[in-house]
Every structure is written in structure tokens, then in C-alpha cells.
PDB file of C-alpha atoms in Angstrom:
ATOM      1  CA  UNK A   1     -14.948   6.145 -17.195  1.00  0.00           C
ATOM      2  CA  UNK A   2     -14.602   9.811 -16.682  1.00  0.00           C
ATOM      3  CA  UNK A   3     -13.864  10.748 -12.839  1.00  0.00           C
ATOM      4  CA  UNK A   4     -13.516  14.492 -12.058  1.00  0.00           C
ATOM      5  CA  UNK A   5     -10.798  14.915  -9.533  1.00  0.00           C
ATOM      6  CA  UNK A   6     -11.330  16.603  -6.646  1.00  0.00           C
ATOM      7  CA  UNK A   7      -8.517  17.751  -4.473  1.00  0.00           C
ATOM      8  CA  UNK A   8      -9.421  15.333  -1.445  1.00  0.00           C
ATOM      9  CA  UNK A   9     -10.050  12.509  -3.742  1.00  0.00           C
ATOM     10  CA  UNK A  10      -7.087   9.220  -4.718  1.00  0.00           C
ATOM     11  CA  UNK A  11      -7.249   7.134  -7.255  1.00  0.00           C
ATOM     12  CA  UNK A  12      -5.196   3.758  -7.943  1.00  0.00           C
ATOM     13  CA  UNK A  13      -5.183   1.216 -10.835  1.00  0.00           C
ATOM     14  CA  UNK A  14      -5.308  -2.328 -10.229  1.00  0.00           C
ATOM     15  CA  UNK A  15      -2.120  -3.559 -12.385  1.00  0.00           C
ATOM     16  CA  UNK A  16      -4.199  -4.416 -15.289  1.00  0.00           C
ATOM     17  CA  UNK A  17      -5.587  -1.202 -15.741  1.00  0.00           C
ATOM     18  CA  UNK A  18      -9.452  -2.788 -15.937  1.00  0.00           C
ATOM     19  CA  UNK A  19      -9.895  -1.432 -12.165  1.00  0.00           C
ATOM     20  CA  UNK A  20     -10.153   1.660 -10.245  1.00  0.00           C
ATOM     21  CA  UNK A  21     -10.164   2.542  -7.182  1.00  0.00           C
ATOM     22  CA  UNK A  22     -11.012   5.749  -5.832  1.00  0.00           C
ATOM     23  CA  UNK A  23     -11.073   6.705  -1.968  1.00  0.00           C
ATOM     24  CA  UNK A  24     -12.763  10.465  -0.887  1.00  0.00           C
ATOM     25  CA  UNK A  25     -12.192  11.405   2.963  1.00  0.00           C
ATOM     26  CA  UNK A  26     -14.916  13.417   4.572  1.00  0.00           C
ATOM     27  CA  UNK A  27     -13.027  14.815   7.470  1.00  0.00           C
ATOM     28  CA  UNK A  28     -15.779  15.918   9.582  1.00  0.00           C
ATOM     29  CA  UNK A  29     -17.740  12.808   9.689  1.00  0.00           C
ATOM     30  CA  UNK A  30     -14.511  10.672  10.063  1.00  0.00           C
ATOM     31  CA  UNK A  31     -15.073   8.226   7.231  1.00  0.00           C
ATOM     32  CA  UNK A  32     -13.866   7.783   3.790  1.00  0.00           C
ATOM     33  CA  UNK A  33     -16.009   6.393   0.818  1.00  0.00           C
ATOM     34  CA  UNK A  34     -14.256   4.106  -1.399  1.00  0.00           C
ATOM     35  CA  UNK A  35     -15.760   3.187  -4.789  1.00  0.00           C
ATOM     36  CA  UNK A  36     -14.174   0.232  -7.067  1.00  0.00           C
ATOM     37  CA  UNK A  37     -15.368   0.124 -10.136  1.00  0.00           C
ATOM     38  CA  UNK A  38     -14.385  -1.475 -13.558  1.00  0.00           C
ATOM     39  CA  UNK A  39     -12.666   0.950 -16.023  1.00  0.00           C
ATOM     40  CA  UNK A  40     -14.525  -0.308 -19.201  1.00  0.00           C
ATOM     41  CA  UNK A  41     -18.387   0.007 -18.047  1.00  0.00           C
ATOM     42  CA  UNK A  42     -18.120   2.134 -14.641  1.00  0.00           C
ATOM     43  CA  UNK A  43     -19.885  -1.120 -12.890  1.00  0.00           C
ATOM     44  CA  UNK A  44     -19.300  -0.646  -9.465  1.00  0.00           C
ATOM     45  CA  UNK A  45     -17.393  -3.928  -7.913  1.00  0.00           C
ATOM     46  CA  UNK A  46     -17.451  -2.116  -4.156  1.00  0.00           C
ATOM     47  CA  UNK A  47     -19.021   0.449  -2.640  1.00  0.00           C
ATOM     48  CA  UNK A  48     -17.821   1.037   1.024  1.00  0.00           C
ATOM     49  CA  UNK A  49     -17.791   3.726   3.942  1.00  0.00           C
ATOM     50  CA  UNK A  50     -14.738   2.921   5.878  1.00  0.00           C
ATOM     51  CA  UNK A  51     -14.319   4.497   9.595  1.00  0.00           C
ATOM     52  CA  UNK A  52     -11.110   7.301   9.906  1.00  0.00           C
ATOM     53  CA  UNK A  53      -9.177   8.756   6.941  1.00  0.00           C
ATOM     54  CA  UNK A  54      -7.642   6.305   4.560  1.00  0.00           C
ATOM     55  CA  UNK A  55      -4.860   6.821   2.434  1.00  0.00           C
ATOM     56  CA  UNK A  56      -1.730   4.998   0.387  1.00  0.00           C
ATOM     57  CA  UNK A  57      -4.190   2.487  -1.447  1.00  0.00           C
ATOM     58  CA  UNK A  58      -1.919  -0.415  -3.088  1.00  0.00           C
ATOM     59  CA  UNK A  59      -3.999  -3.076  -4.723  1.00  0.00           C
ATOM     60  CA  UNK A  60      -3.387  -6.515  -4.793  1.00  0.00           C
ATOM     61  CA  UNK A  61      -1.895  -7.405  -7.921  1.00  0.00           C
ATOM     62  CA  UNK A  62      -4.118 -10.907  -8.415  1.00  0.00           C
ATOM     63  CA  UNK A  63      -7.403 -10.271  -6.533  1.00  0.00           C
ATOM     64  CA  UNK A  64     -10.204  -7.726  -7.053  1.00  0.00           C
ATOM     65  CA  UNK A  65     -10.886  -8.129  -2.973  1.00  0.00           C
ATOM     66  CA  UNK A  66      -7.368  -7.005  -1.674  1.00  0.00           C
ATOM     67  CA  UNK A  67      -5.787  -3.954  -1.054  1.00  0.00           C
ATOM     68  CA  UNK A  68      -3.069  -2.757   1.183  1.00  0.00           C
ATOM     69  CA  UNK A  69      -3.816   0.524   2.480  1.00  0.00           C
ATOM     70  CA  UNK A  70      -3.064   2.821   5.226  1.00  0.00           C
ATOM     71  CA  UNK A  71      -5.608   3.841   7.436  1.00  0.00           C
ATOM     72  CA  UNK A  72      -6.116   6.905  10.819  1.00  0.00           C
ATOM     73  CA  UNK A  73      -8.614   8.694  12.190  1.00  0.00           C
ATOM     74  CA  UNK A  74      -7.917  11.750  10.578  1.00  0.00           C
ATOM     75  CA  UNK A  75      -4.714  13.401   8.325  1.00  0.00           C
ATOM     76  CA  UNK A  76      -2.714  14.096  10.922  1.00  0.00           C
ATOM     77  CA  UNK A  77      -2.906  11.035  13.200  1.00  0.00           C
ATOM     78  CA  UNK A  78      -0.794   8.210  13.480  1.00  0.00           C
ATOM     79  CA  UNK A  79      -2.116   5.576  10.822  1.00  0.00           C
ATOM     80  CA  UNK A  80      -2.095   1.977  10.417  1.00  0.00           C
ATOM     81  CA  UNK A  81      -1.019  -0.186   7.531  1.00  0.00           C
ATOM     82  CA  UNK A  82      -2.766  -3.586   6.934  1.00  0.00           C
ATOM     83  CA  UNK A  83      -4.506  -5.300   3.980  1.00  0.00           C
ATOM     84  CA  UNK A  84      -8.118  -5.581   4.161  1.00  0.00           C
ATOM     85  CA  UNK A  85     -10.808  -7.856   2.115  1.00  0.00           C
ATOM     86  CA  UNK A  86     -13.461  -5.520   0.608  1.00  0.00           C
ATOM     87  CA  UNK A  87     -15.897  -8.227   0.615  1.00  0.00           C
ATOM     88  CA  UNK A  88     -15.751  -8.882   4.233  1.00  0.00           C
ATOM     89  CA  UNK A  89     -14.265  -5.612   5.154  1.00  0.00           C
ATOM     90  CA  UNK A  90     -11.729  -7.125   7.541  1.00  0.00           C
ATOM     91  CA  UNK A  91      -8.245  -6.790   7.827  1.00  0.00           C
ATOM     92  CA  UNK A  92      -6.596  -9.715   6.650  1.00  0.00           C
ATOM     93  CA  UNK A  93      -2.848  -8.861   7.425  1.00  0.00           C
ATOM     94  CA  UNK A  94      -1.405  -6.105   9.666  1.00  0.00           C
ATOM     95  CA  UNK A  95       2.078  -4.643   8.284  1.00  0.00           C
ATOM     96  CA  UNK A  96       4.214  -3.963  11.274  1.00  0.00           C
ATOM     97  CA  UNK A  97       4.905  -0.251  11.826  1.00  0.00           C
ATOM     98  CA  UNK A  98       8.416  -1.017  11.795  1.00  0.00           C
ATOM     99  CA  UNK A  99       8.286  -2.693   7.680  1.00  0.00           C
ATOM    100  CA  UNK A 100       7.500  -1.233   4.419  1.00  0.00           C
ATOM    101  CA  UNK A 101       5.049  -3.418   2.654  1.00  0.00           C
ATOM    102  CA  UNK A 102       4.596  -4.026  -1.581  1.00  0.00           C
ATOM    103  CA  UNK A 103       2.757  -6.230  -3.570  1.00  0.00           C
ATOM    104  CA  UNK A 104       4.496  -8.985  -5.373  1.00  0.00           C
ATOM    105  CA  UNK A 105       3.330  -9.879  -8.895  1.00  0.00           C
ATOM    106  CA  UNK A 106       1.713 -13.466  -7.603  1.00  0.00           C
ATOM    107  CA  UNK A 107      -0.202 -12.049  -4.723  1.00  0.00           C
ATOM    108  CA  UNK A 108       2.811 -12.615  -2.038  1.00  0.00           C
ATOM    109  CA  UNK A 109       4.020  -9.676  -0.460  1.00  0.00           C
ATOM    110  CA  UNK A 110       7.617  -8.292   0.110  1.00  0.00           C
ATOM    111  CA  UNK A 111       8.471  -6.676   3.662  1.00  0.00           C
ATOM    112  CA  UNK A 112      11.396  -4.658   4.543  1.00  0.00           C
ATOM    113  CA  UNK A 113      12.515  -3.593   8.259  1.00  0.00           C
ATOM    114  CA  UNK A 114      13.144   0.258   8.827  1.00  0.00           C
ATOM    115  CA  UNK A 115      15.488  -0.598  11.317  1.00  0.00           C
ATOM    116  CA  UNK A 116      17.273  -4.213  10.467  1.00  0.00           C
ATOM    117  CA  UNK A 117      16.789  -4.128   6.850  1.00  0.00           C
ATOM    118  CA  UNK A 118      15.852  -7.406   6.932  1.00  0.00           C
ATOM    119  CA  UNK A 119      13.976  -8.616   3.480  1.00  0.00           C
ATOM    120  CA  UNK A 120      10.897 -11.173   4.074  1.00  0.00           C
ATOM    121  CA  UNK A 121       8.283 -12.487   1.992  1.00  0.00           C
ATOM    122  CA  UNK A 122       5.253 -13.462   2.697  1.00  0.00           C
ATOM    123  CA  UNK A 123       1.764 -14.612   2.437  1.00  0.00           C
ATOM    124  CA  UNK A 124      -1.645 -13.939   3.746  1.00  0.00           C
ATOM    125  CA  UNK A 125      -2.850 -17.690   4.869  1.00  0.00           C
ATOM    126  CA  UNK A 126       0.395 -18.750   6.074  1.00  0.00           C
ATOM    127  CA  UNK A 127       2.220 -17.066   9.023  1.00  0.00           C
ATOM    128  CA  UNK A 128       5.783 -18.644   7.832  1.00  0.00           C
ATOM    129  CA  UNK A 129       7.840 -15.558   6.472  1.00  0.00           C
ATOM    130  CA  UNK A 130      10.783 -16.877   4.215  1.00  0.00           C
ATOM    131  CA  UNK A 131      13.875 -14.211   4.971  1.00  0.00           C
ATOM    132  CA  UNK A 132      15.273 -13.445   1.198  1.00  0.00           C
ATOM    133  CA  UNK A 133      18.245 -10.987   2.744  1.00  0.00           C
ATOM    134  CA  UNK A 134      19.235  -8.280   4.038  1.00  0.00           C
ATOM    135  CA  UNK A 135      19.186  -4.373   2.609  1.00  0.00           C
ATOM    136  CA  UNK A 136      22.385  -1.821   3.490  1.00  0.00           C
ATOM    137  CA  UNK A 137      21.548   1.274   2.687  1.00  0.00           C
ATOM    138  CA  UNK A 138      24.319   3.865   1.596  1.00  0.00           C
ATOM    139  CA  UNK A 139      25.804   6.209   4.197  1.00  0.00           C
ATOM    140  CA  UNK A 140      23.713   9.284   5.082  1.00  0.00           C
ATOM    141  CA  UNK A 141      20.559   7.988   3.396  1.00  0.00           C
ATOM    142  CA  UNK A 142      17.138   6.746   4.862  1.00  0.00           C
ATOM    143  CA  UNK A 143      14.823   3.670   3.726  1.00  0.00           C
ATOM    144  CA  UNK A 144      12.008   4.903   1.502  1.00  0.00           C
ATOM    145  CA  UNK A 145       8.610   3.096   0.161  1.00  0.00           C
ATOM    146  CA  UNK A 146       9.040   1.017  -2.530  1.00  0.00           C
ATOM    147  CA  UNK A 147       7.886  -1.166  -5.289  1.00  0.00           C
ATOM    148  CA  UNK A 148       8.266  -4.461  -7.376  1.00  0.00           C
ATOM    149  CA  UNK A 149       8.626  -5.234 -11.213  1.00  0.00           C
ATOM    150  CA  UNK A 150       5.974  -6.458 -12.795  1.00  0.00           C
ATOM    151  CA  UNK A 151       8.231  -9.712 -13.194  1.00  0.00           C
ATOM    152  CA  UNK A 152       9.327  -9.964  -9.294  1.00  0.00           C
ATOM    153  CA  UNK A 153      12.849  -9.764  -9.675  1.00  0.00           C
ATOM    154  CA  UNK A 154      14.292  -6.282  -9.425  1.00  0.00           C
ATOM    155  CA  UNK A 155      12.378  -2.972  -6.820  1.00  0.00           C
ATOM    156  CA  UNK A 156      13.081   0.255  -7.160  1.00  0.00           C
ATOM    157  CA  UNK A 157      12.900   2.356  -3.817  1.00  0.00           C
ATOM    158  CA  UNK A 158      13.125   6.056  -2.795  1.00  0.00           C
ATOM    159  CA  UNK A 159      16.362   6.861  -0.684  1.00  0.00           C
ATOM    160  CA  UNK A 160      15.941  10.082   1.190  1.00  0.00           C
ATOM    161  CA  UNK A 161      19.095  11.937   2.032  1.00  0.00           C
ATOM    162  CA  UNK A 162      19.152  12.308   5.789  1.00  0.00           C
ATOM    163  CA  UNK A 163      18.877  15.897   7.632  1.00  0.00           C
ATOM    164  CA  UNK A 164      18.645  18.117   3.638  1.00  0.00           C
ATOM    165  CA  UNK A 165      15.999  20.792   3.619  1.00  0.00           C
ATOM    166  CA  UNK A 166      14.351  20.461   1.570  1.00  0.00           C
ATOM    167  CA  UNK A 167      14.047  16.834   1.486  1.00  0.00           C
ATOM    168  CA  UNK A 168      16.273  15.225  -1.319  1.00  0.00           C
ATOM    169  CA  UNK A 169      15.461  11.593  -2.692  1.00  0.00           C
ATOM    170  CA  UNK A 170      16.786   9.157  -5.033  1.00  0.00           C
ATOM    171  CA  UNK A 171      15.831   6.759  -6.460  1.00  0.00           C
ATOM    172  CA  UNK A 172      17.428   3.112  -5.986  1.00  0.00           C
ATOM    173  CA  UNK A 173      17.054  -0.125  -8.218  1.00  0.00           C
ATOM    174  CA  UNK A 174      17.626  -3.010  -6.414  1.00  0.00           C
TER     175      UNK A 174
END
């Protein structure tokens, strides 16, 4: 599959790399178009118009109908994070705007309070979260996105330094 990038356009890769997502915003009308297709033949598996801008498209690392992804009405509004079925085209879970929110290799999720630290994981058809513990960050630094290994055990999140301009990160394996 050849896609020519376009400076509005995202891609992301299912973990397998046989899947592609890729999302194009059309500002003026309020939508964005969101095409997933299989890398091998280009045979598209969706083919959506979803209302507002959507952006930070994470998907599910066992199903070809999940994806976490962020979603506004345009660039610069406040956005909301949730994971939606593209078969139904429902939201299926709604992160809190307080967590950071990544995929776990077997299709649970890992969530992680801005505020609290507190680590939770959890599932989409049960409402039980199971606490796992608690993150303390290092003096002077502020809770970035993050990610999991490929074999659940060890994330690696970005660690902004607090108040540098420009804005400094590290990285941090956990």
C-alpha cells in the first residue's frame, strides 16, 4: 500500500503491522474521514466520517474494531478521549480527563491518574478496575503519555521537566 502523506493526514499501525489506519480532518466541514485498510491488498476494513477533529489514534492491540482515540470539534478545542467500536461507531469506554490511557498487549487497558498517580487496569465489559500501584514521579517533572511492551511488563513514559522553555522531556522506563 502506497499512501501519499499529506500534512493534515495520521497514520497508525495496528501492532501487527497488517493494518492501517489513516484519519484526514476537514476543518471546515467539522468531520474527519478515517479509512482502515489492510496493509497487504489495500482492502478497506472501515470507511467512516466521524463528527469534530480526531486525533491521537491508538489501536487496540487484539481487535480490528477498537481504537482509542481522542476526539474535539476542531484543533484547538478541548477534546475527549474514549475508545470507540468502528463497527457500531459507538464509544465503548470513556478515559477520564484526569488518566492517561494505553493499550495492554491482551486487549486490557492500563490507566494512570495525572493527579494521584494511581495505576489501574482495566477492561471494556467489566466496570471492576484492579489498582496495580501507585506512580511517584521525580521532583520537578510532569506525567507524560505513555506506552506498554509488547510483553506487558515494563512502559516507558515521557517526563516533561516542569516550567523549561522550551519544553524538555525524558524519557522513563518503568
Amino acid at each position: 500500500v502506497v499512501i501519499t502523506p499529506q500534512s493534515d493526514m495520521d497514520v497508525s499501525v495496528w501492532p501487527d503491522g497488517r493494518v492501517v489506519a489513516v484519519t484526514k480532518p476537514d476543518i471546515y466541514k467539522r468531520i474527519t474521514s478515517l479509512v482502515v485498510m489492510e496493509v497487504a491488498t489495500a482492502r478497506p476494513l472501515h470507511n467512516l466520517v466521524l463528527d469534530g477533529y480526531v486525533r491521537e489514534l491508538a489501536p487496540s492491540p487484539v481487535s480490528r474494531q477498537l481504537v482509542k482515540l481522542s476526539q474535539g470539534e476542531s484543533p484547538s478545542s478541548p477534546y475527549e478521549e474514549l475508545v470507540m467500536d468502528l463497527t457500531t461507531q459507538k464509544p465503548r469506554y470513556r478515559v477520564a480527563s484526569d488518566d492517561y490511557f494505553a493499550w495492554m498487549p491482551d486487549g486490557r487497558f492500563m490507566l494512570i491518574n495525572l493527579k494521584t498517580g494511581l495505576m489501574r487496569i482495566a477492561q471494556l465489559d467489566d466496570p471492576r478496575e484492579q489498582v496495580v500501584g501507585r506512580l511517584t514521579l521525580p521532583p520537578g517533572r510532569a506525567m507524560g503519555g505513555f506506552l506498554i511492551s509488547p510483553t506487558g511488563t515494563e512502559f516507558i513514559m515521557k517526563l516533561p521537566l516542569r516550567n523549561s522553555v522550551p519544553r524538555e522531556a525524558d524519557l522513563w522506563i518503568g
